[in-house]
PDB file of C-alpha atoms in Angstrom:
ATOM      1  CA  ASN A 162      34.691 -71.851  29.739  1.00 63.00           C
ATOM      2  CA  ALA A 163      37.779 -69.931  28.527  1.00 74.00           C
ATOM      3  CA  GLY A 164      36.699 -66.358  29.399  1.00 92.00           C
ATOM      4  CA  VAL A 165      39.501 -63.897  28.579  1.00 95.00           C
ATOM      5  CA  THR A 166      42.660 -65.432  27.118  1.00 96.00           C
ATOM      6  CA  GLN A 167      45.944 -63.539  26.908  1.00 97.00           C
ATOM      7  CA  THR A 168      49.098 -64.579  25.092  1.00 96.00           C
ATOM      8  CA  PRO A 169      51.980 -64.716  25.694  1.00 97.00           C
ATOM      9  CA  LYS A 170      52.173 -65.107  29.489  1.00 96.00           C
ATOM     10  CA  PHE A 171      55.777 -63.875  29.666  1.00 96.00           C
ATOM     11  CA  ARG A 172      58.021 -61.999  27.275  1.00 96.00           C
ATOM     12  CA  ILE A 173      61.393 -60.270  27.355  1.00 96.00           C
ATOM     13  CA  LEU A 174      62.030 -57.582  24.754  1.00 96.00           C
ATOM     14  CA  LYS A 175      65.047 -55.502  23.883  1.00 96.00           C
ATOM     15  CA  ILE A 176      64.718 -51.716  23.765  1.00 97.00           C
ATOM     16  CA  GLY A 177      63.328 -50.644  20.406  1.00 96.00           C
ATOM     17  CA  GLN A 178      61.730 -53.970  19.533  1.00 96.00           C
ATOM     18  CA  SER A 179      58.052 -54.286  18.722  1.00 95.00           C
ATOM     19  CA  MET A 180      55.474 -56.832  19.739  1.00 95.00           C
ATOM     20  CA  THR A 181      51.759 -57.505  19.933  1.00 97.00           C
ATOM     21  CA  LEU A 182      50.012 -58.721  23.054  1.00 98.00           C
ATOM     22  CA  GLN A 183      47.028 -60.844  22.151  1.00 98.00           C
ATOM     23  CA  CYS A 184      43.668 -60.838  23.924  1.00 97.00           C
ATOM     24  CA  ALA A 185      40.582 -62.867  23.052  1.00 97.00           C
ATOM     25  CA  GLN A 186      37.265 -63.333  24.831  1.00 96.00           C
ATOM     26  CA  ASP A 187      34.494 -65.819  24.142  1.00 94.00           C
ATOM     27  CA  MET A 188      31.710 -64.218  26.180  1.00 91.00           C
ATOM     28  CA  ASN A 189      30.398 -61.998  23.376  1.00 89.00           C
ATOM     29  CA  HIS A 190      31.272 -58.922  25.411  1.00 91.00           C
ATOM     30  CA  ASN A 191      31.077 -55.580  23.647  1.00 89.00           C
ATOM     31  CA  TYR A 192      33.536 -53.754  25.876  1.00 91.00           C
ATOM     32  CA  MET A 193      37.224 -54.635  26.093  1.00 94.00           C
ATOM     33  CA  TYR A 194      40.025 -52.938  28.002  1.00 94.00           C
ATOM     34  CA  TRP A 195      43.789 -52.990  28.319  1.00 97.00           C
ATOM     35  CA  TYR A 196      45.435 -52.140  31.643  1.00 96.00           C
ATOM     36  CA  ARG A 197      48.997 -52.046  32.864  1.00 96.00           C
ATOM     37  CA  GLN A 198      49.961 -52.791  36.444  1.00 94.00           C
ATOM     38  CA  ASP A 199      53.335 -51.601  37.674  1.00 92.00           C
ATOM     39  CA  PRO A 200      54.820 -53.257  40.802  1.00 83.00           C
ATOM     40  CA  GLY A 201      52.920 -52.330  43.941  1.00 79.00           C
ATOM     41  CA  MET A 202      50.502 -50.138  42.012  1.00 83.00           C
ATOM     42  CA  GLY A 203      46.916 -50.236  40.827  1.00 86.00           C
ATOM     43  CA  LEU A 204      45.752 -50.767  37.294  1.00 92.00           C
ATOM     44  CA  LYS A 205      45.992 -47.965  34.763  1.00 93.00           C
ATOM     45  CA  LEU A 206      43.783 -47.987  31.666  1.00 93.00           C
ATOM     46  CA  ILE A 207      45.751 -47.886  28.406  1.00 96.00           C
ATOM     47  CA  TYR A 208      43.064 -48.250  25.724  1.00 96.00           C
ATOM     48  CA  TYR A 209      39.519 -49.491  25.528  1.00 93.00           C
ATOM     49  CA  SER A 210      36.978 -50.489  22.904  1.00 93.00           C
ATOM     50  CA  VAL A 211      33.193 -50.411  22.964  1.00 89.00           C
ATOM     51  CA  GLY A 212      32.797 -52.628  19.915  1.00 90.00           C
ATOM     52  CA  ALA A 213      34.382 -53.801  16.695  1.00 92.00           C
ATOM     53  CA  GLY A 214      36.000 -50.895  14.863  1.00 93.00           C
ATOM     54  CA  ILE A 215      35.753 -48.499  17.824  1.00 93.00           C
ATOM     55  CA  THR A 216      38.686 -47.773  20.135  1.00 95.00           C
ATOM     56  CA  ASP A 217      39.678 -44.897  22.388  1.00 93.00           C
ATOM     57  CA  LYS A 218      42.510 -43.810  24.663  1.00 93.00           C
ATOM     58  CA  GLY A 219      42.585 -44.394  28.381  1.00 91.00           C
ATOM     59  CA  GLU A 220      44.787 -42.798  31.052  1.00 89.00           C
ATOM     60  CA  VAL A 221      48.215 -43.929  29.731  1.00 94.00           C
ATOM     61  CA  PRO A 222      48.045 -44.541  25.930  1.00 96.00           C
ATOM     62  CA  ASN A 223      51.446 -43.203  24.867  1.00 95.00           C
ATOM     63  CA  GLY A 224      53.657 -45.846  23.245  1.00 95.00           C
ATOM     64  CA  TYR A 225      50.768 -48.213  22.510  1.00 97.00           C
ATOM     65  CA  ASN A 226      48.272 -48.871  19.737  1.00 97.00           C
ATOM     66  CA  VAL A 227      45.203 -51.076  19.511  1.00 97.00           C
ATOM     67  CA  SER A 228      42.769 -52.384  16.943  1.00 95.00           C
ATOM     68  CA  ARG A 229      39.402 -54.138  17.209  1.00 96.00           C
ATOM     69  CA  SER A 230      38.484 -55.856  13.971  1.00 96.00           C
ATOM     70  CA  THR A 231      36.255 -58.460  15.632  1.00 95.00           C
ATOM     71  CA  THR A 232      34.161 -58.636  18.802  1.00 94.00           C
ATOM     72  CA  GLU A 233      36.407 -61.392  20.161  1.00 96.00           C
ATOM     73  CA  ASP A 234      39.908 -59.967  19.694  1.00 97.00           C
ATOM     74  CA  PHE A 235      41.598 -56.849  21.035  1.00 98.00           C
ATOM     75  CA  PRO A 236      45.380 -56.872  20.428  1.00 98.00           C
ATOM     76  CA  LEU A 237      47.734 -54.318  22.002  1.00 98.00           C
ATOM     77  CA  ARG A 238      50.743 -53.208  19.979  1.00 97.00           C
ATOM     78  CA  LEU A 239      54.035 -51.840  21.328  1.00 95.00           C
ATOM     79  CA  GLU A 240      55.957 -50.240  18.483  1.00 89.00           C
ATOM     80  CA  LEU A 241      59.261 -49.152  20.042  1.00 93.00           C
ATOM     81  CA  ALA A 242      59.658 -50.866  23.395  1.00 94.00           C
ATOM     82  CA  ALA A 243      61.083 -48.739  26.211  1.00 95.00           C
ATOM     83  CA  PRO A 244      62.165 -49.770  29.752  1.00 95.00           C
ATOM     84  CA  SER A 245      59.242 -47.731  31.150  1.00 95.00           C
ATOM     85  CA  GLN A 246      56.882 -50.224  29.522  1.00 96.00           C
ATOM     86  CA  THR A 247      58.095 -53.043  31.745  1.00 96.00           C
ATOM     87  CA  SER A 248      54.890 -54.061  33.485  1.00 96.00           C
ATOM     88  CA  VAL A 249      52.151 -56.647  33.778  1.00 96.00           C
ATOM     89  CA  TYR A 250      49.459 -56.143  31.168  1.00 97.00           C
ATOM     90  CA  PHE A 251      45.879 -57.215  31.784  1.00 97.00           C
ATOM     91  CA  CYS A 252      43.108 -57.431  29.257  1.00 97.00           C
ATOM     92  CA  ALA A 253      39.500 -57.318  30.465  1.00 95.00           C
ATOM     93  CA  SER A 254      36.049 -57.482  28.954  1.00 93.00           C
ATOM     94  CA  SER A 255      32.489 -56.739  30.015  1.00 89.00           C
ATOM     95  CA  TYR A 256      28.957 -56.325  28.726  1.00 82.00           C
ATOM     96  CA  LEU A 257      27.611 -52.944  27.587  1.00 68.00           C
ATOM     97  CA  ASP A 258      28.770 -51.394  30.808  1.00 64.00           C
ATOM     98  CA  SER A 259      30.064 -52.623  34.102  1.00 61.00           C
ATOM     99  CA  THR A 260      26.792 -51.904  35.879  1.00 62.00           C
ATOM    100  CA  LEU A 261      25.328 -54.863  33.995  1.00 66.00           C
ATOM    101  CA  GLY A 262      28.136 -57.170  35.009  1.00 71.00           C
ATOM    102  CA  PRO A 263      31.724 -57.068  36.185  1.00 81.00           C
ATOM    103  CA  GLN A 264      34.838 -56.772  34.098  1.00 87.00           C
ATOM    104  CA  HIS A 265      36.433 -60.189  33.594  1.00 90.00           C
ATOM    105  CA  PHE A 266      40.223 -60.193  33.516  1.00 94.00           C
ATOM    106  CA  GLY A 267      42.710 -62.388  31.705  1.00 96.00           C
ATOM    107  CA  ASP A 268      45.710 -63.936  33.462  1.00 95.00           C
ATOM    108  CA  GLY A 269      48.035 -61.166  32.325  1.00 96.00           C
ATOM    109  CA  THR A 270      51.207 -60.836  30.259  1.00 97.00           C
ATOM    110  CA  ARG A 271      54.418 -60.149  32.160  1.00 96.00           C
ATOM    111  CA  LEU A 272      56.615 -58.006  29.932  1.00 96.00           C
ATOM    112  CA  SER A 273      60.215 -56.983  30.611  1.00 96.00           C
ATOM    113  CA  ILE A 274      62.069 -54.488  28.428  1.00 96.00           C
ATOM    114  CA  LEU A 275      65.849 -54.729  28.751  1.00 93.00           C
TER     115      LEU A 275
ATOM    116  CA  GLY B  33      39.409 -36.573  35.674  1.00 73.00           C
ATOM    117  CA  GLU B  34      38.214 -39.135  38.196  1.00 79.00           C
ATOM    118  CA  ASN B  35      40.622 -40.015  40.974  1.00 89.00           C
ATOM    119  CA  VAL B  36      40.320 -42.824  43.514  1.00 94.00           C
ATOM    120  CA  GLU B  37      42.360 -42.804  46.704  1.00 96.00           C
ATOM    121  CA  GLN B  38      42.688 -46.003  48.722  1.00 96.00           C
ATOM    122  CA  HIS B  39      43.888 -46.462  52.316  1.00 96.00           C
ATOM    123  CA  PRO B  40      45.731 -48.051  53.941  1.00 96.00           C
ATOM    124  CA  SER B  41      48.368 -49.311  51.521  1.00 94.00           C
ATOM    125  CA  THR B  42      49.167 -52.230  53.839  1.00 96.00           C
ATOM    126  CA  LEU B  43      47.100 -53.851  56.564  1.00 97.00           C
ATOM    127  CA  SER B  44      48.088 -56.645  58.919  1.00 97.00           C
ATOM    128  CA  VAL B  45      45.486 -58.339  61.130  1.00 97.00           C
ATOM    129  CA  GLN B  46      45.290 -61.413  63.301  1.00 97.00           C
ATOM    130  CA  GLU B  47      43.196 -64.298  62.060  1.00 97.00           C
ATOM    131  CA  GLY B  48      39.605 -63.846  63.212  1.00 97.00           C
ATOM    132  CA  ASP B  49      39.848 -60.058  63.424  1.00 97.00           C
ATOM    133  CA  SER B  50      38.077 -57.652  61.087  1.00 97.00           C
ATOM    134  CA  ALA B  51      39.720 -55.651  58.297  1.00 98.00           C
ATOM    135  CA  VAL B  52      38.498 -52.380  56.825  1.00 98.00           C
ATOM    136  CA  ILE B  53      39.761 -50.736  53.638  1.00 98.00           C
ATOM    137  CA  LYS B  54      38.579 -47.278  52.617  1.00 98.00           C
ATOM    138  CA  CYS B  55      38.375 -45.522  49.270  1.00 98.00           C
ATOM    139  CA  THR B  56      37.512 -41.974  48.310  1.00 97.00           C
ATOM    140  CA  TYR B  57      36.447 -40.908  44.816  1.00 96.00           C
ATOM    141  CA  SER B  58      36.417 -37.457  43.282  1.00 94.00           C
ATOM    142  CA  ASP B  59      33.682 -37.541  40.623  1.00 90.00           C
ATOM    143  CA  SER B  60      30.171 -37.324  42.067  1.00 90.00           C
ATOM    144  CA  ALA B  61      28.809 -38.837  38.820  1.00 88.00           C
ATOM    145  CA  SER B  62      30.395 -42.206  39.660  1.00 90.00           C
ATOM    146  CA  ASN B  63      27.672 -44.796  40.216  1.00 89.00           C
ATOM    147  CA  TYR B  64      29.341 -48.206  40.346  1.00 89.00           C
ATOM    148  CA  PHE B  65      31.980 -49.317  42.849  1.00 93.00           C
ATOM    149  CA  PRO B  66      33.527 -52.795  42.562  1.00 93.00           C
ATOM    150  CA  TRP B  67      36.147 -54.395  44.771  1.00 96.00           C
ATOM    151  CA  TYR B  68      38.718 -56.779  43.321  1.00 96.00           C
ATOM    152  CA  LYS B  69      40.978 -59.278  45.074  1.00 96.00           C
ATOM    153  CA  GLN B  70      44.315 -60.136  43.502  1.00 94.00           C
ATOM    154  CA  GLU B  71      46.391 -62.991  44.811  1.00 94.00           C
ATOM    155  CA  LEU B  72      50.102 -63.017  44.078  1.00 90.00           C
ATOM    156  CA  GLY B  73      50.729 -63.562  40.371  1.00 88.00           C
ATOM    157  CA  LYS B  74      47.047 -63.951  39.587  1.00 92.00           C
ATOM    158  CA  ARG B  75      44.367 -61.936  37.823  1.00 93.00           C
ATOM    159  CA  PRO B  76      42.129 -59.479  39.711  1.00 93.00           C
ATOM    160  CA  GLN B  77      38.808 -61.085  40.600  1.00 93.00           C
ATOM    161  CA  LEU B  78      35.617 -59.325  41.601  1.00 93.00           C
ATOM    162  CA  ILE B  79      34.580 -60.071  45.177  1.00 95.00           C
ATOM    163  CA  ILE B  80      31.740 -57.602  45.700  1.00 95.00           C
ATOM    164  CA  ASP B  81      30.316 -54.477  44.117  1.00 93.00           C
ATOM    165  CA  ILE B  82      27.818 -51.775  45.000  1.00 92.00           C
ATOM    166  CA  ARG B  83      25.779 -49.324  42.970  1.00 89.00           C
ATOM    167  CA  SER B  84      25.006 -45.761  43.927  1.00 86.00           C
ATOM    168  CA  ASN B  85      21.350 -46.443  44.747  1.00 85.00           C
ATOM    169  CA  VAL B  86      22.367 -48.765  47.610  1.00 83.00           C
ATOM    170  CA  GLY B  87      24.072 -47.833  50.873  1.00 90.00           C
ATOM    171  CA  GLU B  88      25.312 -51.242  51.926  1.00 94.00           C
ATOM    172  CA  LYS B  89      25.737 -54.715  50.504  1.00 94.00           C
ATOM    173  CA  LYS B  90      26.800 -57.907  52.242  1.00 96.00           C
ATOM    174  CA  ASP B  91      27.987 -61.294  51.025  1.00 94.00           C
ATOM    175  CA  GLN B  92      28.833 -63.704  53.836  1.00 95.00           C
ATOM    176  CA  ARG B  93      31.973 -62.297  55.544  1.00 96.00           C
ATOM    177  CA  ILE B  94      32.364 -59.405  53.119  1.00 97.00           C
ATOM    178  CA  ALA B  95      30.434 -56.148  53.123  1.00 97.00           C
ATOM    179  CA  VAL B  96      30.726 -52.838  51.328  1.00 97.00           C
ATOM    180  CA  THR B  97      29.294 -49.506  52.455  1.00 97.00           C
ATOM    181  CA  LEU B  98      28.826 -46.389  50.356  1.00 96.00           C
ATOM    182  CA  ASN B  99      28.490 -42.787  51.503  1.00 95.00           C
ATOM    183  CA  LYS B 100      27.611 -40.733  48.405  1.00 93.00           C
ATOM    184  CA  THR B 101      27.576 -37.439  50.269  1.00 93.00           C
ATOM    185  CA  ALA B 102      31.128 -37.886  51.479  1.00 94.00           C
ATOM    186  CA  LYS B 103      32.132 -39.712  48.278  1.00 95.00           C
ATOM    187  CA  HIS B 104      33.710 -42.655  49.994  1.00 95.00           C
ATOM    188  CA  PHE B 105      33.122 -46.389  50.195  1.00 97.00           C
ATOM    189  CA  SER B 106      34.623 -49.101  52.340  1.00 98.00           C
ATOM    190  CA  LEU B 107      35.261 -52.843  52.272  1.00 98.00           C
ATOM    191  CA  HIS B 108      34.707 -54.753  55.495  1.00 98.00           C
ATOM    192  CA  ILE B 109      35.971 -58.302  55.982  1.00 98.00           C
ATOM    193  CA  THR B 110      34.930 -60.042  59.192  1.00 97.00           C
ATOM    194  CA  GLU B 111      36.407 -63.175  60.783  1.00 97.00           C
ATOM    195  CA  THR B 112      39.475 -62.922  58.559  1.00 97.00           C
ATOM    196  CA  GLN B 113      41.218 -66.101  57.462  1.00 97.00           C
ATOM    197  CA  PRO B 114      44.759 -66.640  56.091  1.00 96.00           C
ATOM    198  CA  GLU B 115      43.298 -67.194  52.609  1.00 96.00           C
ATOM    199  CA  ASP B 116      42.024 -63.606  52.704  1.00 97.00           C
ATOM    200  CA  SER B 117      45.654 -62.477  52.379  1.00 97.00           C
ATOM    201  CA  ALA B 118      45.944 -60.697  49.026  1.00 97.00           C
ATOM    202  CA  VAL B 119      45.959 -57.258  47.417  1.00 96.00           C
ATOM    203  CA  TYR B 120      42.551 -55.576  47.327  1.00 97.00           C
ATOM    204  CA  PHE B 121      41.633 -52.889  44.823  1.00 96.00           C
ATOM    205  CA  CYS B 122      38.675 -50.563  44.851  1.00 96.00           C
ATOM    206  CA  ALA B 123      37.429 -48.914  41.680  1.00 94.00           C
ATOM    207  CA  ALA B 124      34.845 -46.375  40.561  1.00 92.00           C
ATOM    208  CA  SER B 125      32.905 -46.054  37.323  1.00 87.00           C
ATOM    209  CA  LYS B 126      30.368 -43.711  35.790  1.00 80.00           C
ATOM    210  CA  GLY B 127      28.792 -46.604  33.929  1.00 70.00           C
ATOM    211  CA  VAL B 128      27.262 -46.147  30.509  1.00 64.00           C
ATOM    212  CA  SER B 129      27.911 -42.406  30.433  1.00 63.00           C
ATOM    213  CA  ASN B 130      31.634 -43.118  30.498  1.00 62.00           C
ATOM    214  CA  THR B 131      31.749 -46.426  28.562  1.00 68.00           C
ATOM    215  CA  GLY B 132      32.064 -48.425  31.757  1.00 72.00           C
ATOM    216  CA  LYS B 133      35.658 -47.402  32.390  1.00 82.00           C
ATOM    217  CA  LEU B 134      36.969 -48.264  35.835  1.00 87.00           C
ATOM    218  CA  ILE B 135      39.367 -46.016  37.741  1.00 90.00           C
ATOM    219  CA  PHE B 136      41.290 -48.090  40.282  1.00 92.00           C
ATOM    220  CA  GLY B 137      42.722 -47.207  43.653  1.00 94.00           C
ATOM    221  CA  GLN B 138      46.345 -47.976  44.419  1.00 93.00           C
ATOM    222  CA  GLY B 139      45.616 -51.213  46.251  1.00 94.00           C
ATOM    223  CA  THR B 140      45.833 -52.500  49.831  1.00 96.00           C
ATOM    224  CA  THR B 141      48.014 -55.451  50.746  1.00 96.00           C
ATOM    225  CA  LEU B 142      46.180 -57.413  53.434  1.00 97.00           C
ATOM    226  CA  GLN B 143      48.124 -59.887  55.536  1.00 97.00           C
ATOM    227  CA  VAL B 144      46.192 -62.188  57.854  1.00 97.00           C
ATOM    228  CA  LYS B 145      48.446 -63.771  60.453  1.00 96.00           C
ATOM    229  CA  PRO B 146      47.471 -67.249  61.667  1.00 92.00           C
TER     230      PRO B 146
END
């Protein structure tokens, strides 16, 4: 029972580099979300998707892009990495809406921008 | 937009005592309120949730109360144990009308002293 799988678990980037954080879920959830968690803080929503081909911005979308070509996958793209993007990134998924079931989180990707 | 305030930011209790964490939300349309527990370096995991048509919900040593009029909800942990030590996050959602997005509080670090 894999649930939500995130790769990589850790990554160090140089300023200006680009990378894609991968997220996959095997629960056939329609909704998927990307959050960032800064040290000692709560989770802030970056982007979300309600189904394949449909994405929208959350609270802190600047510097990120997403795509949703399949129900299972929801990658997060950083184009020009900046030190302010150093954070732990969590992907989550749920059914049609959270009132029908909780959001399930992945183990996170710890990203450092130096 | 929706805002969720969580207090206290840190809480230290003696094993066996009770712990109470409080959250206040701003949007009266919010109708789903989950609580997540996050152990150090791990993913957030749902421990209990409550919907707006219920005033209280209990699961063994954990209970959540909701006051819609005052727009606040609280997590109560009784007979605390050292394994309850973690960061606890509250969240609020408007469900289907807002694509299930969760707005998180800032988190409470609970320390249970043996």
